[in-house]
Coordinates of C-alpha atoms in Angstrom, one line a residue:
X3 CA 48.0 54.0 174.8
X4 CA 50.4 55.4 171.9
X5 CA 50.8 53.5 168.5
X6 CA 53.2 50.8 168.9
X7 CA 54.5 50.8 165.0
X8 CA 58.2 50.2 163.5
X9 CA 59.7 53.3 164.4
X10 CA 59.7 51.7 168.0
X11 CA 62.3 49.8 166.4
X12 CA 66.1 50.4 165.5
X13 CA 67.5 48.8 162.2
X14 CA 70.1 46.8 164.0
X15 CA 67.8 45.4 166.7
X16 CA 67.5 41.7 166.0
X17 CA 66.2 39.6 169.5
X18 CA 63.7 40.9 171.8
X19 CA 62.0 40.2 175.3
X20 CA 59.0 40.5 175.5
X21 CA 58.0 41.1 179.2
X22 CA 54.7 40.3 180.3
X23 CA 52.9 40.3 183.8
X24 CA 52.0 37.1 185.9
X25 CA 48.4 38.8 186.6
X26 CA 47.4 39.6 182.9
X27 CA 49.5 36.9 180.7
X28 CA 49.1 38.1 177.2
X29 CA 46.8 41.5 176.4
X30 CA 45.3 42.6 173.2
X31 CA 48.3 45.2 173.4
X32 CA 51.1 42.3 174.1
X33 CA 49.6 40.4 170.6
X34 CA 49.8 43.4 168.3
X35 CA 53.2 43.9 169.4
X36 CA 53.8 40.4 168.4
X37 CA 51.8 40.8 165.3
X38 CA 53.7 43.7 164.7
X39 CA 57.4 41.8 165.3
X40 CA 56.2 39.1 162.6
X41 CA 55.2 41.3 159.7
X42 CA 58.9 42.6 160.3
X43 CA 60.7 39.1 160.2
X44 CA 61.7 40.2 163.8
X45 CA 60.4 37.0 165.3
X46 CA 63.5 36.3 167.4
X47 CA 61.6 36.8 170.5
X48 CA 61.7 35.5 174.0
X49 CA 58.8 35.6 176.6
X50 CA 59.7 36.5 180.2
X51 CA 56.4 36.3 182.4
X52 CA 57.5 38.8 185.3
X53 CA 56.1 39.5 188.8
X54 CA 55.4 35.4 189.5
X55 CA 56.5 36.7 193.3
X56 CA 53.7 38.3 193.5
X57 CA 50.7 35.2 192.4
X58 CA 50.4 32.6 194.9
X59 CA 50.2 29.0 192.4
X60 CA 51.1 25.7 192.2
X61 CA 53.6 24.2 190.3
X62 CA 51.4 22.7 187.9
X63 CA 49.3 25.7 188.1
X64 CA 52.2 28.0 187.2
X65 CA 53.2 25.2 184.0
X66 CA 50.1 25.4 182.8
X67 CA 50.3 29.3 182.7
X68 CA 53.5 28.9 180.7
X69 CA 52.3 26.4 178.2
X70 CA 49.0 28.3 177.9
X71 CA 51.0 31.5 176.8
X72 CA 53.4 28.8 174.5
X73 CA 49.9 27.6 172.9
X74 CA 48.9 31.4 172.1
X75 CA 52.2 32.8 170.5
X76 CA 52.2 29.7 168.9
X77 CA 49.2 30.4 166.7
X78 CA 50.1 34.4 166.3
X79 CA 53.3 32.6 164.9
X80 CA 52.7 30.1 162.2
X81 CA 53.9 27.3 164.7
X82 CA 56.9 29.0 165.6
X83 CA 58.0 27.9 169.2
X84 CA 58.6 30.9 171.5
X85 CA 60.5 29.9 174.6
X86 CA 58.7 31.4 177.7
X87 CA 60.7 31.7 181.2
X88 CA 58.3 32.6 184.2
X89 CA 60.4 34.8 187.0
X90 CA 60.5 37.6 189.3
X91 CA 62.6 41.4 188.3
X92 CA 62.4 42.0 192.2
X93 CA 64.3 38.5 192.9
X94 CA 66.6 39.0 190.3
X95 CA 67.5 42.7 191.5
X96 CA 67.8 41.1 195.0
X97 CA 70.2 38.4 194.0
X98 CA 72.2 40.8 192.1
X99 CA 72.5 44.0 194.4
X100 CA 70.8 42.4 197.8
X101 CA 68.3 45.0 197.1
X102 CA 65.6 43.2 199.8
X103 CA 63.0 45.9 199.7
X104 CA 60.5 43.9 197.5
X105 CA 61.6 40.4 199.1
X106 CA 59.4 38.6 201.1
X107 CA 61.9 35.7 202.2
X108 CA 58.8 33.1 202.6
X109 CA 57.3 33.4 199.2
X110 CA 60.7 33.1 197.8
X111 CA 61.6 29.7 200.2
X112 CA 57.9 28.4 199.0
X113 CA 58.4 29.2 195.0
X114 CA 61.7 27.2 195.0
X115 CA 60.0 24.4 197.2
X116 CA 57.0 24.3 195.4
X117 CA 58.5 24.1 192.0
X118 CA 61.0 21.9 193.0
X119 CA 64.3 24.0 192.4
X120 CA 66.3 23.2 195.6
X121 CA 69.0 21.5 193.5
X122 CA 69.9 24.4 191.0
X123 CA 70.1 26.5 193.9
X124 CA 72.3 24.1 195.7
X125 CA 74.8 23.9 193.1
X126 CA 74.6 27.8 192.3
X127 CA 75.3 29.1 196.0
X128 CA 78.7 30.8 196.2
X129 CA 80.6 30.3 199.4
X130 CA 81.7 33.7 199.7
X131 CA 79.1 35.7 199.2
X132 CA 77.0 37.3 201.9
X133 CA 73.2 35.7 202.4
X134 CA 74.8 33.3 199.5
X135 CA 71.8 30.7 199.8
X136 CA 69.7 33.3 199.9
X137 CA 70.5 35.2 196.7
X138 CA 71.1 32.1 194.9
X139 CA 67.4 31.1 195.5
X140 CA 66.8 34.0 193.9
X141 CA 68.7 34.2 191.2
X142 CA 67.9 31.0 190.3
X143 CA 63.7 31.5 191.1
X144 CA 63.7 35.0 188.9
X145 CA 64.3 32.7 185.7
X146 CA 67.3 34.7 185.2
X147 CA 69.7 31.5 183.7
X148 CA 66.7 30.6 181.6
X149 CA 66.5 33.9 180.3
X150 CA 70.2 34.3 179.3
X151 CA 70.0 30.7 178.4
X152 CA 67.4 31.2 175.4
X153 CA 68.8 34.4 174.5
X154 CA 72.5 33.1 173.8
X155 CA 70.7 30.1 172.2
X156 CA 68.5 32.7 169.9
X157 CA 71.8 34.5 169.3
X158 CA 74.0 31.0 168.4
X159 CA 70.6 29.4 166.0
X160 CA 70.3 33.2 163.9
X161 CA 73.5 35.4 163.7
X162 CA 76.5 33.1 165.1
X163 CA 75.3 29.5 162.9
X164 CA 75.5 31.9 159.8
X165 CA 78.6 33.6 160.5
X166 CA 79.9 30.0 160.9
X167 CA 79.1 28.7 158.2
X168 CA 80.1 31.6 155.6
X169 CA 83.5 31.5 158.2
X170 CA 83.8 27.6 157.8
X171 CA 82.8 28.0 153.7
X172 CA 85.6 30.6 153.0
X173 CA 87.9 28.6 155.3
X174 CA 87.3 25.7 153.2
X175 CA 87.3 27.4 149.7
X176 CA 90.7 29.0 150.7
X177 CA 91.9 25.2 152.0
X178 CA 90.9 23.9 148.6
X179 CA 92.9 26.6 146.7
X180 CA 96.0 26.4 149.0
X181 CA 96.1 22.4 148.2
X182 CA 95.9 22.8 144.4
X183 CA 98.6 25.5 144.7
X184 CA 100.8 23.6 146.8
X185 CA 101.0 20.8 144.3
X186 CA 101.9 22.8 141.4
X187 CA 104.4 24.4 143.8
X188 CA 105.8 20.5 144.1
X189 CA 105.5 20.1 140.7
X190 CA 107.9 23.4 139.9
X191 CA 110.0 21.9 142.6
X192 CA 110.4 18.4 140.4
X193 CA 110.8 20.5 137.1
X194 CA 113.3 22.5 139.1
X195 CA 115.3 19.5 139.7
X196 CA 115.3 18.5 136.4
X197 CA 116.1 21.6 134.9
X198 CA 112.9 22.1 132.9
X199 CA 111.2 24.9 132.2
X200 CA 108.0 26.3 134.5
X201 CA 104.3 25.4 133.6
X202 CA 104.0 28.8 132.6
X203 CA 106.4 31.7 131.9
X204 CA 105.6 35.2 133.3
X205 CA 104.3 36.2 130.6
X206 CA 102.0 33.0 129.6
X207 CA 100.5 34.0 133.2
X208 CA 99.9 37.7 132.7
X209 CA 97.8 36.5 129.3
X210 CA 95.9 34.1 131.5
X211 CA 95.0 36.7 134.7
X212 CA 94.0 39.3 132.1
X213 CA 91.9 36.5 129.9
X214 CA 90.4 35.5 133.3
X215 CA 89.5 39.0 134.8
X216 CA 88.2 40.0 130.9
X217 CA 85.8 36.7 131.6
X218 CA 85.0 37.4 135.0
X219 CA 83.8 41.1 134.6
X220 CA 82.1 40.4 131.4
X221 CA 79.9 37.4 133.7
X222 CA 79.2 40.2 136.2
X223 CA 79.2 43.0 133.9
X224 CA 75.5 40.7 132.1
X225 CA 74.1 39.9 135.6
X226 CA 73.8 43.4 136.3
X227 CA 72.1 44.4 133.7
X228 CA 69.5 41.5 134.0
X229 CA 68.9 42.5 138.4
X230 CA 68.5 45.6 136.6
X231 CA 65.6 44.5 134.4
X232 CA 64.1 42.2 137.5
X233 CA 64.2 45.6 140.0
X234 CA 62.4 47.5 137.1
X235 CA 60.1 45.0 136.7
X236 CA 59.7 44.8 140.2
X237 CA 58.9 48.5 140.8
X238 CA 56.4 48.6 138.3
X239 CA 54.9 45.3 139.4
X240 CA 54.4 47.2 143.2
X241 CA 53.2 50.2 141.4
X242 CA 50.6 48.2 139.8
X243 CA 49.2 46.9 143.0
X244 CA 49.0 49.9 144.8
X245 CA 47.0 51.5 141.9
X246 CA 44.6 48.2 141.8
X247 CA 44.5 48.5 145.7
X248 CA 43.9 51.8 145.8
X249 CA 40.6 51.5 143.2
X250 CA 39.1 48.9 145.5
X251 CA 39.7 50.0 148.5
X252 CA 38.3 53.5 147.5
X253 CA 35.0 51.4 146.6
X254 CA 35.2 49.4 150.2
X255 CA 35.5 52.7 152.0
X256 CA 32.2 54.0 150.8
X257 CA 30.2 50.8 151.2
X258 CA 31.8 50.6 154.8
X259 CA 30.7 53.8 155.6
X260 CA 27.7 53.3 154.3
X261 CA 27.4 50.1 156.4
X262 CA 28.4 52.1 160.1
X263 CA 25.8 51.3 162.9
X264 CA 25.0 53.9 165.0
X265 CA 28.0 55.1 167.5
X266 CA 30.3 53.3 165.4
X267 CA 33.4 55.3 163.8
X268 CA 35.2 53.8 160.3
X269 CA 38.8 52.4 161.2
X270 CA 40.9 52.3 157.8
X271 CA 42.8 48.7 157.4
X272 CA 45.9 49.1 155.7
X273 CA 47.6 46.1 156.8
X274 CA 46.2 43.7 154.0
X275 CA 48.0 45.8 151.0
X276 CA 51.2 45.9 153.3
X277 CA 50.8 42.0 153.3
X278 CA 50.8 42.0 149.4
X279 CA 53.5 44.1 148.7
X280 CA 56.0 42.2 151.3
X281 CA 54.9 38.8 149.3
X282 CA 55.5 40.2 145.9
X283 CA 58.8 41.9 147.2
X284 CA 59.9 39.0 149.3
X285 CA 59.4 37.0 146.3
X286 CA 61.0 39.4 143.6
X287 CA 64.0 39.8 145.6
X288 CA 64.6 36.0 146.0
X289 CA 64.2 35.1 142.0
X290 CA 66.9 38.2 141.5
X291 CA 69.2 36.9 144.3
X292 CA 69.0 33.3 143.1
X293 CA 69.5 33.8 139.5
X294 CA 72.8 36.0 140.1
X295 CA 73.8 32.9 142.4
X296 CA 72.8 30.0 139.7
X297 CA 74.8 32.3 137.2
X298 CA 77.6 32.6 139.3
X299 CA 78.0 28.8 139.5
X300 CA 78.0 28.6 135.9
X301 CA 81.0 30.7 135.8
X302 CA 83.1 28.9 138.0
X303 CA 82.3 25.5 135.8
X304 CA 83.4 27.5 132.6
X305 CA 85.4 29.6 133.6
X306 CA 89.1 28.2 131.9
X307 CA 88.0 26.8 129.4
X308 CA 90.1 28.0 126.9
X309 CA 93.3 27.3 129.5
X310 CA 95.3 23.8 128.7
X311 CA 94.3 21.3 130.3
X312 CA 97.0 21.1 133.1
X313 CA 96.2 24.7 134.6
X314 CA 92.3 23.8 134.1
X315 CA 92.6 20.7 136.4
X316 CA 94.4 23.3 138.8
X317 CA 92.3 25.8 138.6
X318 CA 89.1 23.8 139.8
X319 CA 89.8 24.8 142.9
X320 CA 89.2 28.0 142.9
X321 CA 85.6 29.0 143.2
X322 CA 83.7 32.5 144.0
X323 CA 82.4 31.9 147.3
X324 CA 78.2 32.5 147.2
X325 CA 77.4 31.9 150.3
X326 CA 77.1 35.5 151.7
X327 CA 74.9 36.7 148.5
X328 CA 73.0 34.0 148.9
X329 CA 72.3 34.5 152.8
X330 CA 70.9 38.2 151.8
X331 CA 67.6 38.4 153.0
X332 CA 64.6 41.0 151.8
X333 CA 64.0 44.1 154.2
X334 CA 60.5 45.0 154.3
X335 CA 60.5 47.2 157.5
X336 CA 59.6 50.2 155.4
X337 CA 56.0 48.6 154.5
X338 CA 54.8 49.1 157.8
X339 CA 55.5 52.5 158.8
X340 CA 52.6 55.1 160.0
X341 CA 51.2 56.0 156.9
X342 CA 48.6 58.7 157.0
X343 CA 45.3 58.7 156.0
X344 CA 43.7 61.6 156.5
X345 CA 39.7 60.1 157.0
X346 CA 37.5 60.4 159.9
X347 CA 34.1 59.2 159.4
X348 CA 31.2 58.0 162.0
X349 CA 27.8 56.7 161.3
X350 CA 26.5 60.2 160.9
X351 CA 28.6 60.1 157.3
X352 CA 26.8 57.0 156.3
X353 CA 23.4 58.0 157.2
X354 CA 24.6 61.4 155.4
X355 CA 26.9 60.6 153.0
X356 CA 30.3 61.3 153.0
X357 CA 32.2 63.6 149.9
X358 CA 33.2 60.9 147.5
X359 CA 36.7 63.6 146.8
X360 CA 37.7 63.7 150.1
X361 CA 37.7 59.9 149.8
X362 CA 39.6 60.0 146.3
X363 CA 42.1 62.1 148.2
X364 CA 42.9 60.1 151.3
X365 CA 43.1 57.1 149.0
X366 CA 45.4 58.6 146.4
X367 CA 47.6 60.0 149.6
X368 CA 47.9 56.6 150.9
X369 CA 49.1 55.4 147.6
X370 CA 51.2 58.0 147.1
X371 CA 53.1 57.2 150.6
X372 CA 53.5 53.4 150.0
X373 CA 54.9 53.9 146.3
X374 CA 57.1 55.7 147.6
X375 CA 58.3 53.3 150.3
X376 CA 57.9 51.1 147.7
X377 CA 60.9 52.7 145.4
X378 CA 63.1 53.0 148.9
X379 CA 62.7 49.3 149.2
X380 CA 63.8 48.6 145.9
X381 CA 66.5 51.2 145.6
X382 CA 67.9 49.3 148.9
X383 CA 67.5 46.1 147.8
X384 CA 69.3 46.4 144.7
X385 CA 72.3 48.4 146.1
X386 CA 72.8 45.7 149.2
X387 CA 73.5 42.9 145.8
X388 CA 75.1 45.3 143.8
X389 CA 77.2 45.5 147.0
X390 CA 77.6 42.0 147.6
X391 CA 78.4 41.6 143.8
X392 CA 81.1 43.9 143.8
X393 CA 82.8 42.2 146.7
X394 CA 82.2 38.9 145.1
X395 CA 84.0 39.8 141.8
X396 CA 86.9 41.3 143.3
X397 CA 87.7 38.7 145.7
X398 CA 87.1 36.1 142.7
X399 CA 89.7 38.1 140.5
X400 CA 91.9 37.9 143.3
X401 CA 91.6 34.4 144.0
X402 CA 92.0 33.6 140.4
X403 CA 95.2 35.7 139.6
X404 CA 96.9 34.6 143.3
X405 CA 96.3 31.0 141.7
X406 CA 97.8 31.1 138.4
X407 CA 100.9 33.0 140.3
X408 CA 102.1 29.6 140.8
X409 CA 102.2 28.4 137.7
X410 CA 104.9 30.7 136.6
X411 CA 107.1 30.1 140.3
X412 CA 110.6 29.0 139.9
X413 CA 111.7 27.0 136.9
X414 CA 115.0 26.3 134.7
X415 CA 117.6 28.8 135.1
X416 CA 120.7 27.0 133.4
X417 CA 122.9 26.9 135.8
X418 CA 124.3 23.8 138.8
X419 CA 122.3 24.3 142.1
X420 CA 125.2 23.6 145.2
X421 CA 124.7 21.3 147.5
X422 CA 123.3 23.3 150.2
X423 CA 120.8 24.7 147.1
X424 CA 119.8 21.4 146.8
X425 CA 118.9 20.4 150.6
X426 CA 117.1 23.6 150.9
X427 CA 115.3 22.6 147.7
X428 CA 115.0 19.0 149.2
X429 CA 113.6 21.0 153.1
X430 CA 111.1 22.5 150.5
X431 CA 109.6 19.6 149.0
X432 CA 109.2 18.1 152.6
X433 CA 107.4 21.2 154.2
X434 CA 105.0 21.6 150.8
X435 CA 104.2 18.2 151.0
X436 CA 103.5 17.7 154.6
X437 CA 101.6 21.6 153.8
X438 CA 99.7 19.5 151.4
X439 CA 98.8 16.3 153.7
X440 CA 97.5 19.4 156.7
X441 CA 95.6 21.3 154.0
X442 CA 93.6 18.1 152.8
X443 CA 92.8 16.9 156.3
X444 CA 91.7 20.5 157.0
X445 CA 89.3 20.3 154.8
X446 CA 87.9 16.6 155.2
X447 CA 87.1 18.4 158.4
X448 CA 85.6 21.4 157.5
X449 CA 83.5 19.8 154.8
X450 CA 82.0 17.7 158.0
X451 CA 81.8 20.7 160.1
X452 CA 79.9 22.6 157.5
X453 CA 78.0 19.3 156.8
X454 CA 76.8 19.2 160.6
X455 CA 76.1 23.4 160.9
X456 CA 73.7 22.9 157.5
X457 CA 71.6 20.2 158.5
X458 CA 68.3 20.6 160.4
X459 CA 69.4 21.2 164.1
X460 CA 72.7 21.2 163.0
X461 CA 73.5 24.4 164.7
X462 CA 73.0 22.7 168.0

């Protein structure tokens, strides 16, 4: 059996199905893989028990089958429910294509009496469809529509429920910013009327923008430099492990070697330092990510201050949307790569002895191999929030100098406005303010929407 390690899996690979067999249920082979998908955060997994055409069990029988597989994934997991769907590949070929040459028509009639599925395939048998009842018995004994039931509901819960709510925050950031500029656009339209000047002139904007970019950059400009300090720190903390590691485990090795029973061979355990260094990471990664986003709420409470008071009220509204910066996770996918360890030893060694360099130098290759994974993880953790901090200023400058645009809109120009100037003027004040009254119901709504997504369950 070949090493099932992460280079099984691609980067962008985020469900799985795991496929067992009705005659086995869950090898020492099926949990490592498990094992394997929770060290890499890739527990988005569903169970599909295949080849149930082929046992001959009661209803009950084949529920307590399912739970029992339920109850074991559950302890690999931490608690995590996995959902398991029992079913038949050759049923669901056969319902698909008509392929019969695995079907055995009585133990299909019997699996859908037994488990009491008659209904479902009631309701799911076409009327045009040759052997319709038939095929639809199979479809729906091969657990097919449980199976692409749980995966569209793993897909909603992880990727969709977060694009939703970054979609439903931006939408509602954007609503806010478009209501506060609509009312100074009704407010230009009133001084227009009464011939007064603009909130601001052109130039009294172009002063503010540049103040406000000069405050924004100088914000980012110091969070950069203090990630910086937390990913150096956070190297050398890793570094520092895998040197303490590296002295005990060189210790362990020879007392374990010493300790092999006859027959036995010595099987090097890695796993625990890969354990450590995906806690410390995890936890690194987090502090840096939620310091940038504290700091960056900071900023949009100050940022104004020096503005009048008028144009600070007004410019509330506009905020630098977190939510994507703070949704960045830690990748530790790189921890658990083969790393080699060039050290064969049997009980011969330990009765022996075993050359103490050769030990040194396995060691000191191991270590070697995970600081260097080590400094990829880092060096891709920092540049995915440099990214995301990047993005996040620019759209913020953007947002800000769009805003204060409409301070300096229309304004006195000296001179009698015609009649038909004036209805257009009067049209205008009727669309922005019926604008307005959309734009605040828009976002009484999305503030429930988002309300709903965030709380427990909420994605349901």
């Amino acid at each position: 059996m070949p090493e099932i390690n992460f280079h099984h899996f691609r980067d962008t690979t985020d469900f799985f199905v795991v496929v067992l067999s009705a005659h086995q249920s869950l090898t020492n082979v099926d949990l490592r893989l498990i094992r394997l998908l929770k060290a890499l955060n890739q527990d988005q997994i569903v169970v599909f028990v295949n080849r149930v055409d082929e046992v001959t069990a009661s209803a009950a029988e084949l529920e307590k089958l399912r739970k029992r597989v339920i109850g074991q994934l559950r302890r690999e997991l931490n608690g995590k429910e996995v959902p398991v769907v029992l079913g038949s590949a050759a049923w669901a070929d056969y319902a698909l294509t008509e392929n019969d040459e695995y079907l055995d028509p009585d133990v299909l009639q019997d699996f859908v009496q037994v488990c009491g599925l008659e209904e479902q395939v009631e309701k799911s048998t076409p009327e045009d469809l040759v052997n319709a009842e038939m095929r639809a018995s199979a479809y729906v004994a091969s657990g097919l529509p449980k199976l692409e039931e749980a995966i569209s509901d793993m897909i909603y819960h992880k990727a969709a429920s977060t694009d939703l709510i970054e979609a439903v925050t931006d939408l509602e950031n954007l609503s806010r910013q478009t209501i506060e500029q609509t009312r100074v656009r009704i407010d230009n339209l009133i001084r227009e009327d009464a011939n007064a000047a603009p909130i601001l002139t052109r130039e009294e904007k172009d002063q503010l923008v540049t103040l406000a970019r000069a405050q924004i950059k100088s914000v980012f400009k110091s969070l950069k430099v203090s990630a910086a300090e937390g990913w150096e720190e956070l190297q050398a903390d890793l570094a520092f492990t895998i040197n303490g590691y590296s002295d005990n485990y060189y210790e362990t090795i020879l007392a374990e070697i010493a300790d092999l029973k006859r027959g036995e061979t010595y099987q090097c355990d890695l796993d625990p330092l890969r354990e450590t260094l995906r806690e410390h990471y995890t936890l690194a990664f987090e502090a840096i990510r939620n310091s940038l986003v504290d700091e960056i709420v900071v900023l949009n409470q100050s940022l104004g201050a020096e503005f009048c008071e008028e144009i600070r009220d007004h410019m509330k509204a506009v905020r630098a949307n977190t939510w994507f910066l703070g949704t960045l996770l830690p990748k530790t996918d790189a921890l658990y790569r083969t790393v080699s360890l060039d050290l064969t030893a049997s009980w011969l060694n330990g009765l022996l002895g075993f050359p103490r360099g050769k030990i040194r130098q396995a060691v000191d290759t191991a270590s070697k191999q995970f600081r260097d994974i080590c400094s990829e993880m880092v060096g891709k953790g920092r540049s995915d929030i440099e990214t995301a901090i990047e993005r996040l200023m620019g759209e913020y400058i953007e947002d800000v100098s769009q805003h204060l645009d409409v301070f300096s809109e229309q304004g006195k120009d000296g001179k009698v406005h015609t009649n038909q100037e004036n209805r257009t003027r009067k049209r205008t004040m009727q669309q922005s303010s019926n604008d307005l009254e959309t734009a605040e119901m828009l976002v009484e709504t999305l503030v429930e929407i988002r309300s709903m997504l965030e709380a427990p369950g909420g994605d349901k």
